[in-house]
Coordinates of C-alpha atoms and ligand atoms in Angstrom, one line a residue:
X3 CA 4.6 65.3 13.3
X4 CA 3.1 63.3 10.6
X5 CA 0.1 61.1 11.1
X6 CA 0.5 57.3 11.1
X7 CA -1.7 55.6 8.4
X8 CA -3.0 52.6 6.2
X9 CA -1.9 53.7 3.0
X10 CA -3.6 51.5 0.6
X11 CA -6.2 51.1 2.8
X12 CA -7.5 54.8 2.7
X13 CA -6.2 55.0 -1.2
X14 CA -8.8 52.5 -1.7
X15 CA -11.3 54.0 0.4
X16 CA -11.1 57.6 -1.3
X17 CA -11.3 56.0 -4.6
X18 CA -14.3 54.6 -3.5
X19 CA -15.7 57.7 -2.7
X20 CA -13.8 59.6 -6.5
X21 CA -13.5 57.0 -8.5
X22 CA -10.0 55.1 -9.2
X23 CA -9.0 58.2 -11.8
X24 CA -9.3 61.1 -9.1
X25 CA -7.1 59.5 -6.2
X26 CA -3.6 58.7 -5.8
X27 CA -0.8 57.9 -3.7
X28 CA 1.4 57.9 -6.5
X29 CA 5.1 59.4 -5.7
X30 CA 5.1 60.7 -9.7
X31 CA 1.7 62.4 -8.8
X32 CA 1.9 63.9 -5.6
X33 CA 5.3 65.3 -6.5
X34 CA 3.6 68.6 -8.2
X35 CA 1.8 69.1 -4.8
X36 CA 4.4 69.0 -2.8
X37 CA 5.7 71.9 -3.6
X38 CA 4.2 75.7 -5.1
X39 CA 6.0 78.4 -7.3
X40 CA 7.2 80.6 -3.9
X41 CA 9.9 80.2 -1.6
X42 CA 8.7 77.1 0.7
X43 CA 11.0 74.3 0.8
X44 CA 8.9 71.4 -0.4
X45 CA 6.5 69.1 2.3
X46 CA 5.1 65.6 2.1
X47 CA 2.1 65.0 0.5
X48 CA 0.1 61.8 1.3
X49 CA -2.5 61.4 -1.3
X50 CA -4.5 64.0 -3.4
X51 CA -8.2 63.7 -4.3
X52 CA -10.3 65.5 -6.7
X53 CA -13.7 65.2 -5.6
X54 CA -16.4 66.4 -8.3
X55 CA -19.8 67.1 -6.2
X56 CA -20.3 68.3 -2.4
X57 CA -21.3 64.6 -1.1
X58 CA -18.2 63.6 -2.1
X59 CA -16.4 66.3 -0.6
X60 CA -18.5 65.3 2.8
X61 CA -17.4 61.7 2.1
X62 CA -14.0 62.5 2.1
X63 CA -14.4 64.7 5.2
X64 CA -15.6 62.0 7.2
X65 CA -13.2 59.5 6.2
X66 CA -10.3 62.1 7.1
X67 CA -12.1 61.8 10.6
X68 CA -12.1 58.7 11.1
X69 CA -8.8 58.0 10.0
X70 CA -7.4 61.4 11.5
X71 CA -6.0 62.2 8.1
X72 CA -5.1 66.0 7.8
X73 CA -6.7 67.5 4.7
X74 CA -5.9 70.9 3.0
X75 CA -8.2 72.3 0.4
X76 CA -6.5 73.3 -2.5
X77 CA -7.8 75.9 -5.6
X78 CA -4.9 77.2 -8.2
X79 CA -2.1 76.4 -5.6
X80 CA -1.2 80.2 -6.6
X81 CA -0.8 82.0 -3.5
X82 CA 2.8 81.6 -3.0
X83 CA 3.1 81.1 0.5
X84 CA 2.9 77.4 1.3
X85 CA -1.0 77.9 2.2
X86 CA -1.6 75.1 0.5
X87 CA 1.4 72.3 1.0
X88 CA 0.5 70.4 4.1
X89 CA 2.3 71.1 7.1
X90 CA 1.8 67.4 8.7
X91 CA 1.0 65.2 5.4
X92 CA -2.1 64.1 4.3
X93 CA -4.6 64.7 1.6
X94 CA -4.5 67.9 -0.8
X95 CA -7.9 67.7 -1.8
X96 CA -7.8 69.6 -5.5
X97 CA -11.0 71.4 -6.1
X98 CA -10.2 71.9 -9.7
X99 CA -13.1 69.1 -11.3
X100 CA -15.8 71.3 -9.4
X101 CA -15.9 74.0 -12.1
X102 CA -19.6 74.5 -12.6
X103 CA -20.7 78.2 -13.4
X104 CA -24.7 77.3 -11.8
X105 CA -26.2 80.7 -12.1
X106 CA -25.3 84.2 -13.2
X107 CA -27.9 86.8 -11.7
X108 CA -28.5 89.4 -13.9
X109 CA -30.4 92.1 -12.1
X110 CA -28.8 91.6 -8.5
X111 CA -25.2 91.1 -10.0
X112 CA -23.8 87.4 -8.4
X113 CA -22.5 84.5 -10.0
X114 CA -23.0 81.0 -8.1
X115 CA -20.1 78.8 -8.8
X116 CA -18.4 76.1 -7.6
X117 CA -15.2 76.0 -5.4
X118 CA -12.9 74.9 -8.4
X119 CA -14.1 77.7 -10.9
X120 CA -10.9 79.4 -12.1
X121 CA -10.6 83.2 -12.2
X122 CA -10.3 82.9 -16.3
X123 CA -13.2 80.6 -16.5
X124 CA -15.7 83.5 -15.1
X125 CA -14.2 86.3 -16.8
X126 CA -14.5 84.6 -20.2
X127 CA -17.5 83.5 -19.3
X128 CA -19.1 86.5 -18.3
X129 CA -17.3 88.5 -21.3
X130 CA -18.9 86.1 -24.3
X131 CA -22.8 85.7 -22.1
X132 CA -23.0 89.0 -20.1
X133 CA -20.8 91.5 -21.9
X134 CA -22.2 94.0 -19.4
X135 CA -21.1 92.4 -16.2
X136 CA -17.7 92.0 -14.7
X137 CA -16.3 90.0 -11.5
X138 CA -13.8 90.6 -9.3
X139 CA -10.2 89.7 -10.7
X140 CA -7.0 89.5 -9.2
X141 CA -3.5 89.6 -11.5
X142 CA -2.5 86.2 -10.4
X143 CA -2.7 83.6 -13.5
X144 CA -6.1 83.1 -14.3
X145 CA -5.9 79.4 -13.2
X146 CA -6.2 80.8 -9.6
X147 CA -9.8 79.4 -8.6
X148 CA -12.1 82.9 -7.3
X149 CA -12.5 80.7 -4.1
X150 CA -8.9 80.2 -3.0
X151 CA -8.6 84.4 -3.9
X152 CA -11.7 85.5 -2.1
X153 CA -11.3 83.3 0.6
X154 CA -7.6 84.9 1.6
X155 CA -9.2 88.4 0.9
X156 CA -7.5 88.8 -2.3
X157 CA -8.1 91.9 -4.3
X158 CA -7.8 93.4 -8.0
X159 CA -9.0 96.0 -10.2
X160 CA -12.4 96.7 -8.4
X161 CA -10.9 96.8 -5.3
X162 CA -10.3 100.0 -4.8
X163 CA -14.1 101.1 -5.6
X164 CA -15.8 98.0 -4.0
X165 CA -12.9 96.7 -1.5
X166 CA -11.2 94.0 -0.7
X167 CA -12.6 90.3 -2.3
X168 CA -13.4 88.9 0.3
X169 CA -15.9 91.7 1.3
X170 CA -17.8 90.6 -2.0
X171 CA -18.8 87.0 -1.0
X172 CA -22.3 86.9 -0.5
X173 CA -22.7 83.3 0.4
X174 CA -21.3 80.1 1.0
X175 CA -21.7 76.1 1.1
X176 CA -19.5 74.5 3.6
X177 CA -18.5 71.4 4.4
X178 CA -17.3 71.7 8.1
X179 CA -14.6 69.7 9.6
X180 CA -17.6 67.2 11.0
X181 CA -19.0 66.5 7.6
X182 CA -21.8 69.0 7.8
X183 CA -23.3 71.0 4.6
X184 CA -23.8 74.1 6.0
X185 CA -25.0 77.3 4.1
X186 CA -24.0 80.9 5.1
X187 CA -25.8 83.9 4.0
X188 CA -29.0 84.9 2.8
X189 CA -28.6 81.4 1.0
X190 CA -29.3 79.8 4.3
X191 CA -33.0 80.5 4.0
X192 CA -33.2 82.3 1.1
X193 CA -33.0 81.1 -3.0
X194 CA -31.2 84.3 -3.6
X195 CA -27.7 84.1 -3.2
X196 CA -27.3 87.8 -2.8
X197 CA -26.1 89.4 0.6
X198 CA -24.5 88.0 3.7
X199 CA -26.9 89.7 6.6
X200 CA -28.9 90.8 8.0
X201 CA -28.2 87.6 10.3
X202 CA -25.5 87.0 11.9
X203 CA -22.4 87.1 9.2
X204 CA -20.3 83.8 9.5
X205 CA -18.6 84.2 6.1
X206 CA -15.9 85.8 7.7
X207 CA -15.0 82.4 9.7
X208 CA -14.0 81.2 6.6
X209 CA -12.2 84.1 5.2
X210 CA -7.9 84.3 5.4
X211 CA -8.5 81.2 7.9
X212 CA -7.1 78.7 5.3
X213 CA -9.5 76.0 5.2
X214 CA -9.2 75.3 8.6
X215 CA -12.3 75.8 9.9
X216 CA -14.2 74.3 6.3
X217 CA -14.4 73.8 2.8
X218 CA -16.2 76.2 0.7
X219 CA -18.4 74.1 -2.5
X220 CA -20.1 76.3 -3.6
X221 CA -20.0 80.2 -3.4
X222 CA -21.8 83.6 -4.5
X223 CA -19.8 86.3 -5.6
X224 CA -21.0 89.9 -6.6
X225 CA -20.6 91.0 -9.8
X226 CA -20.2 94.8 -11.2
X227 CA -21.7 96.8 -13.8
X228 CA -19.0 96.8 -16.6
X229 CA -18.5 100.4 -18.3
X230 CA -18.2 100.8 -21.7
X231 CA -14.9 102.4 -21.6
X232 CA -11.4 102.0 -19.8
X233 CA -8.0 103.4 -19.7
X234 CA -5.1 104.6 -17.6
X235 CA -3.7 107.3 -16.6
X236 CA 0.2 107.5 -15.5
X237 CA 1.7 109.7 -13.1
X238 CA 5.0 110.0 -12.1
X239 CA 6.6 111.5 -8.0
X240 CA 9.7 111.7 -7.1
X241 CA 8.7 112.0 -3.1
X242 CA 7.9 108.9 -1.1
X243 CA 6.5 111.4 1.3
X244 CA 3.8 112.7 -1.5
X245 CA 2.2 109.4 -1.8
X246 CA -0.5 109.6 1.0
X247 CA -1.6 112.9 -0.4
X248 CA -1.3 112.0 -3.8
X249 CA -3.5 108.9 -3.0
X250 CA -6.3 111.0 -1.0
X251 CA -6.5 113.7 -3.9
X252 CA -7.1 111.2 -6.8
X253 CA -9.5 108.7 -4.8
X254 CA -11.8 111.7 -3.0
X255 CA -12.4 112.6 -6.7
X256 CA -13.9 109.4 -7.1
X257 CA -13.2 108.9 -11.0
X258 CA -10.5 106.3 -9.5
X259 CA -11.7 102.4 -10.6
X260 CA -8.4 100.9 -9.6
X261 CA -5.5 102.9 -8.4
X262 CA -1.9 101.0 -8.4
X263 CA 1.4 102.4 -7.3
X264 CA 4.8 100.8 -8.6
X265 CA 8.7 101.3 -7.6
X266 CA 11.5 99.6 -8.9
X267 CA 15.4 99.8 -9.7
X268 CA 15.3 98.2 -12.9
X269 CA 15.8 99.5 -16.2
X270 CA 17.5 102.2 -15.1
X271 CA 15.0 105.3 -16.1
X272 CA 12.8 103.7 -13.8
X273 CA 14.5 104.4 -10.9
X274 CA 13.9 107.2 -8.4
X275 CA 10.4 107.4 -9.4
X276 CA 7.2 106.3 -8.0
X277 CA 4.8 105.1 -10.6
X278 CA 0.9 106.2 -9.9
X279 CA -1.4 104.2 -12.1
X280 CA -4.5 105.2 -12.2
X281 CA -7.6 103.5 -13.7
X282 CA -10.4 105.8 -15.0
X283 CA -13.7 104.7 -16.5
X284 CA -16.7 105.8 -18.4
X285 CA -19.5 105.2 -21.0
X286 CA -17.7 107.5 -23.7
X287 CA -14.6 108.4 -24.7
X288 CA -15.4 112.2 -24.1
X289 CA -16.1 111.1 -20.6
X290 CA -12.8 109.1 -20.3
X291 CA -10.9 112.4 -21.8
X292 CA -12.6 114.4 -19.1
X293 CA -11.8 112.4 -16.5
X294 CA -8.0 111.9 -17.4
X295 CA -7.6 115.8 -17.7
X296 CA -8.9 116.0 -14.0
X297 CA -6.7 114.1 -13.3
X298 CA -3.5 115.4 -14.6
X299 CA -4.7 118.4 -12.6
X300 CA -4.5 116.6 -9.4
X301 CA -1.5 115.3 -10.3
X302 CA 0.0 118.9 -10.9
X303 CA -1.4 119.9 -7.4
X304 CA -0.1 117.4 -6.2
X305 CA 3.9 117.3 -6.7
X306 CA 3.2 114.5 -8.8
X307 CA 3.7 114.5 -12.6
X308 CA 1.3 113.4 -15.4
X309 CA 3.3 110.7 -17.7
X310 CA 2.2 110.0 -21.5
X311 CA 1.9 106.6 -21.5
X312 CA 4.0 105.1 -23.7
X313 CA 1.5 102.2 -26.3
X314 CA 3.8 98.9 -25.1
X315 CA 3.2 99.9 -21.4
X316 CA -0.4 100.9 -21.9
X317 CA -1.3 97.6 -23.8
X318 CA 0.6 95.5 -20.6
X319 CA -1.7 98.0 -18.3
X320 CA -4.7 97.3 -19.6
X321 CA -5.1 93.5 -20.0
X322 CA -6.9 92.1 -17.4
X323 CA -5.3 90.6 -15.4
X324 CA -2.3 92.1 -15.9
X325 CA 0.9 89.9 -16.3
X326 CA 2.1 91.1 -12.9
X327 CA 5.5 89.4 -13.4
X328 CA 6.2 91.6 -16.7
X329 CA 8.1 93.9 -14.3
X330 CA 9.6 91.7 -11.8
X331 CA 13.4 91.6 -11.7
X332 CA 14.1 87.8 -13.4
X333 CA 16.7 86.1 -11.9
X334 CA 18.0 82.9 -13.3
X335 CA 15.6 80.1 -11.7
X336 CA 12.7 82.1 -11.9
X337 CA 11.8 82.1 -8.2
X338 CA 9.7 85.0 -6.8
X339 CA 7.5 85.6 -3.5
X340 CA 6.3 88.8 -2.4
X341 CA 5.1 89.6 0.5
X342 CA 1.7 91.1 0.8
X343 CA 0.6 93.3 3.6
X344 CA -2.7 95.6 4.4
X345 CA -1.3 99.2 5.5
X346 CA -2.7 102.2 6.7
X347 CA -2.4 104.7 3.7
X348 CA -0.2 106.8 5.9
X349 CA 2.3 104.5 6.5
X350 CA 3.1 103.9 2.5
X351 CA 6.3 106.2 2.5
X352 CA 7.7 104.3 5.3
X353 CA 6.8 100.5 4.0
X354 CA 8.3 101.9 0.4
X355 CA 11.5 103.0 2.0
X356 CA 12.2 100.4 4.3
X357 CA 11.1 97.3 2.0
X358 CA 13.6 98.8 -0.8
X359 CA 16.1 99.2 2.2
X360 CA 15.8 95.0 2.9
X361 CA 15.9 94.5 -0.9
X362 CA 19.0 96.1 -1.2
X363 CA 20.0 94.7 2.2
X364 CA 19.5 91.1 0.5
X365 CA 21.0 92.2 -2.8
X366 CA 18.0 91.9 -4.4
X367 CA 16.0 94.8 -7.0
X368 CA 13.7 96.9 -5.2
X369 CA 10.2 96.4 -6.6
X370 CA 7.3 97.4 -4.7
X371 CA 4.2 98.1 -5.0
X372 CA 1.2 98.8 -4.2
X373 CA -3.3 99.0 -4.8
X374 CA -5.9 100.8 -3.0
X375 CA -8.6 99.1 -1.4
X376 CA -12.2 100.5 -0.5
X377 CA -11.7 104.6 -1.7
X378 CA -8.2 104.3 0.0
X379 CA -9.2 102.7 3.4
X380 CA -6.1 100.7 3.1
X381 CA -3.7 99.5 0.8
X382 CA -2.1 96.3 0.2
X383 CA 1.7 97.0 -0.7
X384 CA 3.7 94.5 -2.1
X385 CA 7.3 93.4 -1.7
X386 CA 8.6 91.2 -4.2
X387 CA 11.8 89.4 -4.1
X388 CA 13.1 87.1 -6.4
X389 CA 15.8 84.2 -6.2
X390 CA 17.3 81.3 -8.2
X391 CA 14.9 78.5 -7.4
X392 CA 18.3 76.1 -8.3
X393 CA 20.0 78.1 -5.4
X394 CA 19.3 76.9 -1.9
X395 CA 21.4 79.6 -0.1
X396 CA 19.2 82.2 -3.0
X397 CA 16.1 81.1 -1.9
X398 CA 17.1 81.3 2.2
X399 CA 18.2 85.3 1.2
X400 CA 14.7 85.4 -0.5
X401 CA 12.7 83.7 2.7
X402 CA 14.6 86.2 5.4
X403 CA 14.4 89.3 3.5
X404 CA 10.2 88.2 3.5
X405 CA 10.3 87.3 7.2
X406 CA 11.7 91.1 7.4
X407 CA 9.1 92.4 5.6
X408 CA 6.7 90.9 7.8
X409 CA 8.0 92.5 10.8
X410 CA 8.6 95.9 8.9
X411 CA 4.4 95.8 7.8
X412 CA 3.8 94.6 11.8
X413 CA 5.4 97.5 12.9
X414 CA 4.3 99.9 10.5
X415 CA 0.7 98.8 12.2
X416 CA -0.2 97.0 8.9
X417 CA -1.0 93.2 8.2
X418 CA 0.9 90.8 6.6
X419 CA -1.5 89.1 3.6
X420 CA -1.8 85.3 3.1
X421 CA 1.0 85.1 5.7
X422 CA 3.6 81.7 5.3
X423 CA 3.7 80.0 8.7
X424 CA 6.6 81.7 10.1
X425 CA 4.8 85.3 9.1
X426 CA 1.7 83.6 10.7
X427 CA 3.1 83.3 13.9
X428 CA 4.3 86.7 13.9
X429 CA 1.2 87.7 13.6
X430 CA -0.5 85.8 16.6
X431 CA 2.6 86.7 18.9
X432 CA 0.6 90.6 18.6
X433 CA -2.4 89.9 18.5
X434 CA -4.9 90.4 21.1
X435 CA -5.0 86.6 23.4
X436 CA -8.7 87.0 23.3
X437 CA -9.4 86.9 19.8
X438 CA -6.7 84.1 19.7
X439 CA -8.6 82.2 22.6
X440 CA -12.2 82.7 20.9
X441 CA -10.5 81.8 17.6
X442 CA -9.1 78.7 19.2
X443 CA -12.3 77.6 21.3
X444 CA -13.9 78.8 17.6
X445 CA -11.7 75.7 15.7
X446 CA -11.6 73.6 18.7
X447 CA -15.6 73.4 18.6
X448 CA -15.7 72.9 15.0
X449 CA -12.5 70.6 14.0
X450 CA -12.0 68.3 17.4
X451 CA -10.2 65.9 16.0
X452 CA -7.9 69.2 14.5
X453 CA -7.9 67.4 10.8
X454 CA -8.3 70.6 9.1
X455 CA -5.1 72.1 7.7
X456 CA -3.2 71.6 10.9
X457 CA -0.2 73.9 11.3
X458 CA -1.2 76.7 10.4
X459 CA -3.0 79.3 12.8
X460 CA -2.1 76.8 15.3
X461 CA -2.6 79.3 18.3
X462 CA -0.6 77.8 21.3
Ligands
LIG537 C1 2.2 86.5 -10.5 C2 1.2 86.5 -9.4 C3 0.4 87.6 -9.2 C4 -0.6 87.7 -8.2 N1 -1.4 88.8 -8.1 C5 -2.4 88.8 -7.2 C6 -3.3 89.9 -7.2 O1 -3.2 90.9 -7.9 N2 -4.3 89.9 -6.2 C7 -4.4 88.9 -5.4 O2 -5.4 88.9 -4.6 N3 -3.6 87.8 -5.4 C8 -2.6 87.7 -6.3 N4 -1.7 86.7 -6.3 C9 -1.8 85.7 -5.2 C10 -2.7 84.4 -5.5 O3 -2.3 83.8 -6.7 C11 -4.1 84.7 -5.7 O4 -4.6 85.4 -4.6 C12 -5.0 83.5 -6.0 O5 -6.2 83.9 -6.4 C13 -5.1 82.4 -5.0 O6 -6.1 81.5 -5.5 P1 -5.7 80.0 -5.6 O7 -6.9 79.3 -6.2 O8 -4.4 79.8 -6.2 O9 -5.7 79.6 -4.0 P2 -4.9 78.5 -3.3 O10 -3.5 78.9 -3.2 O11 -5.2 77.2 -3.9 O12 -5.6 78.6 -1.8 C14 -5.5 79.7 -1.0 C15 -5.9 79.4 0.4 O13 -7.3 79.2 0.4 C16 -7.6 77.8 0.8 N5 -8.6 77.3 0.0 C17 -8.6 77.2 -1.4 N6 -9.8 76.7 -1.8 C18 -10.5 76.5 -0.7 C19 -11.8 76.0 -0.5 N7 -12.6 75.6 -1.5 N8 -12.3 75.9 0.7 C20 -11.6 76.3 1.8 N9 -10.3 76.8 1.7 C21 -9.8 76.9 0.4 C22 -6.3 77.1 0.7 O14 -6.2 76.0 1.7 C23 -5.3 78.2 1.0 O15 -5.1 78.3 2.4 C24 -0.7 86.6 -7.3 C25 0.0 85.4 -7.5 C26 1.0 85.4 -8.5 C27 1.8 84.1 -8.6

């Protein structure tokens, strides 16, 4: 389906509301938009607008409405999954031009941004003007905007102390589907931007729904005491079966910041073991020593086996974020997707095994991996495949060996992660019809003229 409309009519209405520089209709322009760096064959794109304050985003909103215009909120365009090509045309409304950093609270640790505020732009900011502060950060490239991460429950290398990123939003400015401001949080009635109850917590409407129930302005995000010192700390098992244990042991000593686990085929003396990558912190480097030597222990106890690290790998390790494609297996083209999934810690050996079995399956390098989340209350594995982007039949290998790895997590009672449309509707075919109904009455209520991002989550 794709929605009937005035063209020039509406492009001059939205520059109205952007100016003439920040709208376009423009083939040569929309063409970047219509596609994004995963597997997703490309969609149509109508215009794209980059709006620079909240009225404006309102404006825009409204117009939509009356025109019944789709619109899809768009941050980095990082997330690989199509979240953010439009499914039935429309506007991609870019949030990039609001990048303003408002406030930075210092004693109860939040920054206030705007929507378009890259992930780069507050870690460098915070690391020159509050050298003592650190915000959640993902390894995607630091274009991604901290919105578009927290809002699909993203996560990086806090995660595993302080959970998942969307569990750190502490407030948010909508704009709902009717052209309402709306503030959720203590922000509704409070100047303090610094927890989410205790009133009844909407944020989570907004979270992994994919701008279809709003778009977020503005946002509050906690920030974390930074310690002085970092490093990590390899080890190396051999036993897929080990990993739960393994996992426990090193996070119920709780000297884990950020706890990563890596597999893959390629070079050839990486193969047959599972990397365990452990991030340990302190506020000396006698502290750090200690707390890698307790480690190594738990790793001896463990069937695991501590690994010296060699400097190359360390220095890739430790930059934040970490270039998360260094490993990947680089096929000509370039093209990679993984799949993301939340997993019960118990069911790691199984999603290892079986997403290295579809790899091979598909003739693709197994490389999976994985991060702890919240002191090991889950973990979100990833299954990356790569494919010629200049292949068609490549990337149709690359898309079914993803839609396996959607049914493999399903099964496995895990969650598939920023889920593509087809792995969305996996997901709503098991789930619960009551929490699709309420989700659907929920969107119905709030979006009746069903403008925002339409086709995905589209419960039937
Ligand atoms: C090499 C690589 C490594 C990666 N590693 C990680 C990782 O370690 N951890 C991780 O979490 N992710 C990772 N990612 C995935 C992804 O890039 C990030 O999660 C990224 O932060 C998404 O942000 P974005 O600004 O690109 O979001 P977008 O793709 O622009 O948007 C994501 C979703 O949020 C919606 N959205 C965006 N902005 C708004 C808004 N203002 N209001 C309402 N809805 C909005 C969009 O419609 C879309 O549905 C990685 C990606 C790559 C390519």
């Amino acid at each position: 389906m794709h929605f009937p409309m005035n063209n020039e009519k509406i492009l001059n209405d939205l520059e109205e509301i952007v100016g003439k520089d920040f709208a376009s209709n423009r083939e040569e322009e929309l063409f970047i938009y219509s596609l994004d760096p995963g597997a997703s064959l490309p969609r149509v794109v109508d215009f794209v607008v980059m709006p620079k304050s909240v009225e404006e985003v309102q404006k825009i909103v409204k117009l939509a409405n009356k025109e019944g215009i789709p619109i899809v909120p768009m941050g980095g365009g990082l997330t690989l999954s199509g979240l953010v090509l439009p499914v039935h045309g429309g506007i991609v409304l870019d949030m990039k031009r609001m990048d303003n950093i408002i406030e930075i609270n210092e004693m109860s640790k939040y920054a206030l941004i705007e929507a378009g505020v890259t992930t780069g732009h507050l870690l460098s900011y915070l690391n020159e003007n509050y050298p003592n502060l650190q915000p959640p950060v993902p390894d995607a490239p630091s274009a991604a905007t901290v919105a578009g991460n927290v809002l699909i429950h993203g996560s990086g290398y806090l995660s595993q102390k302080y959970g998942d990123h969307g569990s750190m939003i502490n407030g948010l400015e909508v704009v709902l589907p009717n052209g309402d401001i709306c503030k959720v949080g203590s922000c509704a009635l409070s100047d303090y931007w610094f927890t989410r109850g205790p009133i009844p917590d909407l944020i989570g409407l907004f979270t992994s729904s994919f701008g279809t129930l709003g778009i977020v302005t503005k946002l509050s995000v906690k920030l974390f005491h930074k310690p002085k010192f970092r490093d990590v700390v390899f080890g190396l098992a051999t036993d897929f079966e080990d990993i739960p244990n393994i996992l426990s042991k090193v996070t119920e000593s709780g000297l884990a910041e950020d706890v990563l686990l890596g597999m893959q085929d390629k070079p050839d003396w990486m193969k047959g073991y599972i990397f365990v990558i452990v991030y340990v912190t302190g506020e000396s480097e006698d502290e750090i020593d200690t707390n890698a030597k307790v480690l190594k222990k738990i790793y001896r106890k463990t069937n695991a086996r501590y690994m010296k690290t060699p400097p190359r790998i360390r220095e890739i390790y430790m930059e934040k974020p970490i270039f998360a494609a260094t490993a990947a297996d680089f096929r000509k083209g370039g093209g990679f997707e993984y799949v993301g999934a939340f997993l019960p810690i118990e069911n790691l050996p199984k999603a290892f095994k079986g997403g290295a079995e579809i790899s091979k399956r598909h003739g693709i390098i197994p490389t999976i991996g994985s991060r702890l989340i919240g002191q090991s209350h889950s973990a979100m594995a990833f299954f990356s495949y790569s494919f010629n982007r200049a292949d068609p039949d490549d990337m149709k290998n690359a898309r079914e060996a993803l839609h396996e790895t959607n049914l493999l997590a399903l099964e496995l009672g895990g969650i598939p992660w920023k889920a593509e449309l087809a792995g969305q509707k996996l997901i709503l075919d098991k789930m619960d019809p009551n929490y699709k109904k309420l989700f659907k009455t929920i969107r119905d209520t709030l979006d009746p003229n069903h403008i925002m991002n339409p086709g995905n989550w589209e419960v039937e």
